[in-house]
Coordinates of C-alpha atoms in Angstrom, one line a residue:
X378 CA -2.7 -9.2 16.4
X379 CA -1.5 -7.7 13.3
X380 CA -2.1 -3.9 13.3
X381 CA -0.3 -0.8 12.4
X382 CA 2.9 -1.1 14.5
X383 CA 3.6 1.2 17.3
X384 CA 6.4 1.4 19.8
X385 CA 6.2 -0.8 22.9
X386 CA 4.7 0.9 25.9
X387 CA 7.7 1.9 28.1
X388 CA 6.0 3.6 31.0
X389 CA 5.5 1.6 34.2
X390 CA 2.0 0.6 35.0
X391 CA 0.3 0.5 38.4
X392 CA -2.8 -1.7 38.6
X393 CA -4.1 -3.2 41.8
X394 CA -3.0 -6.8 42.1
X395 CA -5.3 -9.7 42.7
X396 CA -6.6 -9.6 46.3
X397 CA -5.9 -13.3 47.1
X398 CA -7.2 -15.3 48.8
X399 CA -10.6 -14.0 47.8
X400 CA -12.4 -15.7 44.9
X401 CA -11.4 -14.1 41.6
X402 CA -14.0 -11.7 40.2
X403 CA -15.1 -12.0 36.6
X404 CA -15.8 -8.2 36.5
X405 CA -12.3 -7.4 37.8
X406 CA -10.7 -9.8 35.3
X407 CA -12.6 -8.2 32.4
X408 CA -11.8 -4.7 33.7
X409 CA -8.1 -5.6 33.8
X410 CA -8.2 -6.7 30.2
X411 CA -10.0 -3.5 29.2
X412 CA -7.4 -1.5 31.2
X413 CA -4.4 -3.3 29.6
X414 CA -5.6 -3.3 26.0
X415 CA -4.8 0.4 25.2
X416 CA -1.5 0.1 27.2
X417 CA -0.2 -2.6 24.9
X418 CA -1.7 -1.3 21.7
X419 CA -3.3 2.1 21.3
X420 CA -4.2 1.4 17.7
X421 CA -5.8 -1.9 18.2
X422 CA -7.8 -0.6 21.2
X423 CA -9.1 2.1 18.9
X424 CA -10.1 -0.5 16.2
X425 CA -11.7 -2.9 18.6
X426 CA -14.2 -0.4 19.8
X427 CA -15.8 -0.6 16.4
X428 CA -17.0 -4.2 17.0
X429 CA -20.3 -5.2 18.5
X430 CA -20.0 -5.6 22.3
X431 CA -19.9 -9.4 22.4
X432 CA -17.2 -9.6 19.6
X433 CA -15.4 -6.7 21.2
X434 CA -15.0 -8.8 24.4
X435 CA -13.9 -12.0 22.7
X436 CA -11.5 -10.3 20.3
X437 CA -10.0 -8.3 23.1
X438 CA -9.3 -11.4 25.2
X439 CA -8.0 -13.3 22.2
X440 CA -5.7 -10.4 21.3
X441 CA -4.3 -10.3 24.8
X442 CA -3.6 -14.0 24.7
X443 CA -1.7 -13.5 21.4
X444 CA 0.1 -10.5 22.9
X445 CA 1.3 -12.6 25.9
X446 CA 2.8 -15.2 23.4
X447 CA 4.4 -12.4 21.4
X448 CA 5.9 -10.8 24.5
X449 CA 7.5 -14.2 25.5
X450 CA 8.9 -14.5 22.0
X451 CA 10.4 -11.0 22.1
X452 CA 11.7 -11.1 25.7
X453 CA 15.4 -10.1 25.4
X454 CA 16.2 -11.3 28.9
X455 CA 15.2 -14.9 28.2
X456 CA 17.4 -17.4 26.3
X457 CA 15.9 -19.2 23.4
X458 CA 15.4 -22.4 25.4
X459 CA 13.6 -20.5 28.1
X460 CA 11.3 -18.9 25.6
X461 CA 10.4 -22.3 24.1
X462 CA 9.6 -23.7 27.5
X463 CA 7.4 -20.8 28.4
X464 CA 5.5 -20.8 25.1
X465 CA 4.8 -24.6 25.4
X466 CA 3.4 -24.1 29.0
X467 CA 1.4 -21.1 27.9
X468 CA -0.2 -23.1 25.1
X469 CA -1.1 -25.8 27.6
X470 CA -2.8 -23.1 29.7
X471 CA -4.8 -22.0 26.7
X472 CA -5.7 -25.6 25.8
X473 CA -7.1 -26.2 29.3
X474 CA -7.8 -22.7 30.7
X475 CA -6.5 -22.4 34.3
X476 CA -4.9 -19.5 36.2
X477 CA -1.7 -21.2 37.4
X478 CA 1.0 -19.0 35.8
X479 CA 3.8 -19.2 38.3
X480 CA 6.2 -19.8 35.5
X481 CA 5.3 -16.5 33.9
X482 CA 5.3 -14.6 37.2
X483 CA 8.9 -15.9 37.7
X484 CA 10.0 -14.8 34.2
X485 CA 8.3 -11.4 34.2
X486 CA 8.4 -9.2 37.2
X487 CA 5.3 -7.2 36.4
X488 CA 7.1 -4.0 37.4
X489 CA 8.3 -2.9 34.0
X490 CA 6.5 -2.3 30.7
X491 CA 2.8 -2.9 30.1
X492 CA 3.7 -6.1 28.2
X493 CA 5.7 -7.3 31.3
X494 CA 2.8 -6.5 33.5
X495 CA 0.4 -8.4 31.2
X496 CA 2.6 -11.5 31.3
X497 CA 3.0 -11.4 35.0
X498 CA -0.8 -11.2 35.4
X499 CA -1.7 -13.6 32.6
X500 CA -3.9 -15.5 35.0
X501 CA -6.5 -12.7 34.7
X502 CA -6.6 -13.0 30.9
X503 CA -6.8 -16.8 31.1
X504 CA -9.7 -16.6 33.5
X505 CA -11.4 -14.1 31.2
X506 CA -10.8 -16.5 28.3
X507 CA -12.3 -19.4 30.3
X508 CA -15.5 -17.3 30.8
X509 CA -16.1 -16.9 27.0
X510 CA -18.7 -19.3 25.7
X511 CA -17.7 -22.7 24.4
X512 CA -18.0 -21.7 20.7
X513 CA -15.8 -18.6 21.3
X514 CA -13.2 -20.6 23.1
X515 CA -13.1 -23.2 20.3
X516 CA -12.7 -20.4 17.7
X517 CA -9.7 -19.0 19.5
X518 CA -7.9 -21.9 21.1
X519 CA -6.4 -23.8 18.1
X520 CA -5.0 -20.7 16.6
X521 CA -3.3 -19.4 19.7
X522 CA -1.9 -22.9 20.2
X523 CA -0.6 -22.9 16.6
X524 CA 0.9 -19.4 17.1
X525 CA 2.7 -20.7 20.1
X526 CA 4.0 -23.8 18.3
X527 CA 5.3 -21.6 15.5
X528 CA 7.0 -19.2 17.9
X529 CA 8.7 -22.3 19.5
X530 CA 10.0 -23.1 16.1
X531 CA 11.4 -19.6 15.5
X532 CA 12.6 -19.1 19.1
X533 CA 16.1 -20.5 18.4
X534 CA 19.5 -19.0 18.3
X535 CA 19.4 -16.4 15.5
X536 CA 21.0 -17.1 12.2
X537 CA 24.2 -15.2 11.5
X538 CA 26.7 -15.2 8.7
X539 CA 30.2 -13.9 8.3
X540 CA 31.2 -14.1 12.0
X541 CA 29.8 -13.2 15.3
X542 CA 29.4 -9.6 14.4
X543 CA 26.8 -10.4 11.7
X544 CA 23.3 -9.2 12.3
X545 CA 20.8 -11.9 13.3
X546 CA 18.1 -12.4 10.6
X547 CA 15.8 -14.8 8.9
X548 CA 17.6 -16.9 6.3
X549 CA 15.2 -17.3 3.4
X550 CA 12.0 -15.8 1.9
X551 CA 10.3 -19.0 2.8
X552 CA 11.3 -18.4 6.5
X553 CA 9.7 -15.0 6.3
X554 CA 6.5 -16.4 4.9
X555 CA 6.4 -19.1 7.5
X556 CA 7.1 -16.7 10.4
X557 CA 4.5 -14.2 9.2
X558 CA 1.9 -17.1 9.0
X559 CA 2.6 -18.1 12.6
X560 CA 2.4 -14.6 14.1
X561 CA -0.2 -13.1 11.9
X562 CA -1.8 -15.6 9.5
X563 CA -3.1 -17.5 12.5
X564 CA -4.7 -14.3 13.7
X565 CA -6.5 -13.9 10.4
X566 CA -8.0 -17.4 11.0
X567 CA -8.8 -16.7 14.6
X568 CA -10.8 -13.6 13.7
X569 CA -12.5 -15.5 10.9
X570 CA -13.6 -18.2 13.3
X571 CA -15.0 -15.6 15.7
X572 CA -16.6 -13.5 13.0
X573 CA -18.2 -16.6 11.4
X574 CA -20.1 -17.2 14.6
X575 CA -22.1 -14.0 13.9
X576 CA -23.0 -14.7 10.3
X577 CA -26.7 -15.4 9.6
X578 CA -27.5 -18.8 8.2
X579 CA -28.0 -17.4 4.7
X580 CA -24.5 -16.0 4.7
X581 CA -22.7 -19.0 6.0
X582 CA -21.8 -20.2 2.5
X583 CA -19.3 -17.3 2.5
X584 CA -17.2 -19.0 5.3
X585 CA -15.0 -21.2 3.0
X586 CA -14.0 -18.1 1.0
X587 CA -13.3 -16.2 4.1
X588 CA -11.1 -19.0 5.4
X589 CA -9.3 -19.1 2.0
X590 CA -8.3 -15.4 2.3
X591 CA -7.8 -15.3 6.1
X592 CA -4.1 -15.9 5.9
X593 CA -3.6 -12.9 3.6
X594 CA -5.5 -10.6 5.9
X595 CA -3.0 -11.3 8.6
X596 CA 0.1 -11.4 6.3
X597 CA -0.6 -8.1 4.5
X598 CA -0.7 -6.2 7.8
X599 CA 2.4 -8.0 9.2
X600 CA 4.5 -7.6 6.1
X601 CA 3.6 -3.9 6.1
X602 CA 4.8 -3.6 9.7
X603 CA 8.0 -5.4 8.9
X604 CA 8.7 -3.0 6.1
X605 CA 7.8 0.1 8.1
X606 CA 9.9 -1.0 11.1
X607 CA 12.9 -2.4 9.2
X608 CA 15.2 0.6 10.0
X609 CA 14.2 0.6 13.7
X610 CA 14.8 -3.2 14.0
X611 CA 18.1 -2.7 12.2
X612 CA 19.2 -0.1 14.7
X613 CA 18.3 -2.5 17.5
X614 CA 20.6 -5.1 16.0
X615 CA 18.4 -7.6 14.2
X616 CA 16.3 -7.9 11.1
X617 CA 13.3 -9.7 9.6
X618 CA 14.7 -9.1 6.1
X619 CA 15.8 -12.5 4.7
X620 CA 19.5 -12.9 4.2
X621 CA 19.1 -14.5 0.9
X622 CA 17.1 -11.5 -0.5
X623 CA 20.0 -9.2 0.5
X624 CA 22.7 -11.5 -0.9
X625 CA 20.8 -11.7 -4.2
X626 CA 21.4 -8.0 -4.5
X627 CA 25.1 -8.3 -3.5
X628 CA 24.8 -6.9 0.1
X629 CA 24.7 -8.3 3.6
X630 CA 21.8 -7.7 5.9
X631 CA 24.2 -5.5 8.0
X632 CA 24.6 -3.2 4.9
X633 CA 21.0 -2.7 4.2
X634 CA 20.9 0.9 5.4
X635 CA 24.6 1.6 4.8
X636 CA 26.0 4.3 2.6
X637 CA 26.5 3.3 -1.0
X638 CA 23.9 0.6 -1.0
X639 CA 20.7 2.5 -1.6
X640 CA 19.9 1.0 -5.0
X641 CA 20.4 -2.6 -3.8
X642 CA 18.4 -1.8 -0.7
X643 CA 15.6 -0.3 -2.8
X644 CA 15.4 -3.5 -4.8
X645 CA 15.2 -5.6 -1.6
X646 CA 12.3 -3.5 -0.3
X647 CA 10.7 -3.6 -3.7
X648 CA 10.3 -7.4 -3.4
X649 CA 8.8 -7.1 0.1
X650 CA 6.4 -4.3 -1.0
X651 CA 5.2 -6.5 -3.9
X652 CA 4.5 -9.3 -1.5
X653 CA 2.7 -7.1 0.9
X654 CA 0.7 -5.5 -1.9
X655 CA -0.6 -8.9 -3.1
X656 CA -1.7 -9.9 0.4
X657 CA -3.4 -6.5 1.0
X658 CA -5.4 -6.9 -2.2
X659 CA -6.5 -10.3 -1.0
X660 CA -7.3 -8.8 2.4
X661 CA -9.6 -6.4 0.6
X662 CA -11.5 -9.2 -1.0
X663 CA -11.7 -11.0 2.4
X664 CA -13.3 -7.9 4.0
X665 CA -15.8 -7.4 1.2
X666 CA -17.0 -10.9 1.6
X667 CA -18.7 -9.9 4.9
X668 CA -22.3 -8.8 4.1
X669 CA -23.3 -5.2 4.6
X670 CA -25.4 -6.3 7.5
X671 CA -22.2 -7.0 9.4
X672 CA -21.2 -3.3 9.2
X673 CA -19.2 -3.2 12.3
X674 CA -17.1 -6.3 11.4
X675 CA -16.4 -4.6 8.0
X676 CA -15.5 -1.4 9.8
X677 CA -13.1 -3.2 12.1
X678 CA -11.4 -5.0 9.2
X679 CA -11.3 -2.0 6.9
X680 CA -9.8 0.3 9.5
X681 CA -6.8 -2.0 10.0
X682 CA -6.5 -2.6 6.3
X683 CA -6.6 1.0 5.3
X684 CA -4.0 1.9 7.9
X685 CA -1.7 -0.7 6.3
X686 CA -2.5 0.4 2.7
X687 CA -1.7 4.0 3.5
X688 CA 1.6 3.0 5.3
X689 CA 2.7 0.7 2.4
X690 CA 1.8 3.5 0.0
X691 CA 4.1 5.9 1.9
X692 CA 6.9 3.3 2.0
X693 CA 6.7 2.7 -1.7
X694 CA 6.5 6.4 -2.6
X695 CA 9.2 7.5 -0.1
X696 CA 11.6 4.6 -0.7
X697 CA 14.5 6.9 -0.6
X698 CA 13.6 7.8 3.0
X699 CA 12.9 4.1 3.7
X700 CA 16.4 2.8 2.6
X701 CA 18.1 5.7 4.4
X702 CA 16.7 4.5 7.7
X703 CA 14.0 7.1 8.0
X704 CA 10.6 6.8 9.5
X705 CA 7.5 5.8 7.5
X706 CA 4.5 6.6 9.5
X707 CA 1.0 7.9 9.0
X708 CA 0.2 11.0 11.1
X709 CA -2.4 11.2 13.8
X710 CA -4.5 13.4 11.6
X711 CA -4.4 10.8 8.8
X712 CA -5.5 8.1 11.3
X713 CA -8.7 10.1 12.2
X714 CA -9.4 11.0 8.6
X715 CA -9.1 7.4 7.6
X716 CA -11.4 6.4 10.5
X717 CA -14.0 9.0 9.5
X718 CA -14.0 8.0 5.8
X719 CA -14.1 4.3 6.6
X720 CA -17.3 4.8 8.5
X721 CA -18.9 6.3 5.4
X722 CA -17.6 3.9 2.8
X723 CA -17.9 0.6 4.8
X724 CA -21.4 -0.4 3.7
X725 CA -20.6 -0.2 -0.1
X726 CA -18.2 -2.6 -1.8
X727 CA -17.8 -0.1 -4.6
X728 CA -16.9 2.7 -2.2
X729 CA -14.6 0.4 -0.2
X730 CA -12.7 -0.4 -3.4
X731 CA -12.5 3.3 -4.4
X732 CA -11.0 4.3 -1.1
X733 CA -8.6 1.4 -1.2
X734 CA -7.4 2.6 -4.6
X735 CA -7.1 6.2 -3.4
X736 CA -5.1 5.3 -0.3
X737 CA -2.9 2.9 -2.2
X738 CA -1.9 5.1 -5.1
X739 CA 1.8 5.4 -3.9
X740 CA 2.1 1.6 -3.9
X741 CA 0.1 1.0 -7.1
X742 CA -2.5 -0.8 -5.1
X743 CA -5.6 -1.8 -7.0
X744 CA -8.7 -3.6 -5.7
X745 CA -8.4 -6.4 -8.2
X746 CA -11.3 -8.3 -9.8
X747 CA -14.6 -8.1 -8.0

């Protein structure tokens, strides 16, 4: 799920394998999910603890399903056709929960990164998903299926221009919007569906508005991560920055962080920052639609939102560092200060908007109309 990006876990993990042929244990499957969550995302593991226990469990399992799909999409050792085949089969597993994942165990050894281990043992996550209640499964299932379908669409040979040495990238701004919807907008809707199950009858008239802003909640976080990680992705040899956006400024994607192109690169990032800013403002409205009685849902949403707002503010204020390939990252101390302040402001829409404005000063982020 969209969250402040962090480097993939690179240490090897050692978790006891299933003790076949004994009957799988619900407790062991859930314990596996709880063990793996902080290994694949420390930040999200921190945020999820803010939710009520039943939501914590369903959101955790949903996140791990999404993370499996994301790992398949990102797997450098798999050809595009192989990724598409695995994503389709995984979507079938989610549609009719079962624990036959031989195809993933063949593709991922389970001996490498935490993400590799998670894919190899996807049967445990699928069993945990199958033990959610029917309403929770129905809230999660269509959005994971749509995410997988979108990843199939984008798991093709990368677009290049100017010869084989050109950097793979997205082609158009519309492609970026569509990609972000599939990997993050779907998550916004998934969360909305789960959160809506907890709304009191008197608050259910808010659901259509929540659904209207759900895409922006995901896209604001995802675009911020793309901006933040653009230099790192570039060094790895690929880019989410649309080719047409660079060409509009007279440069190639390959030249985005090159000497002599700082002004053009700054204009490219300005467009992306504006897009992220608009989505984050909508994400704020999304979060304040939850009633104060749903304090812990608001806390969960605000924590992720405020991390993104602060990150985007730094990216906008330090655009010189951004276009020179530097790191834009909030410090651990800021993370804990934001968490502490969020706990105080979360019940009050007025205070929530004040803190949004304060964190977003560098990016000219304003709460917008109430």
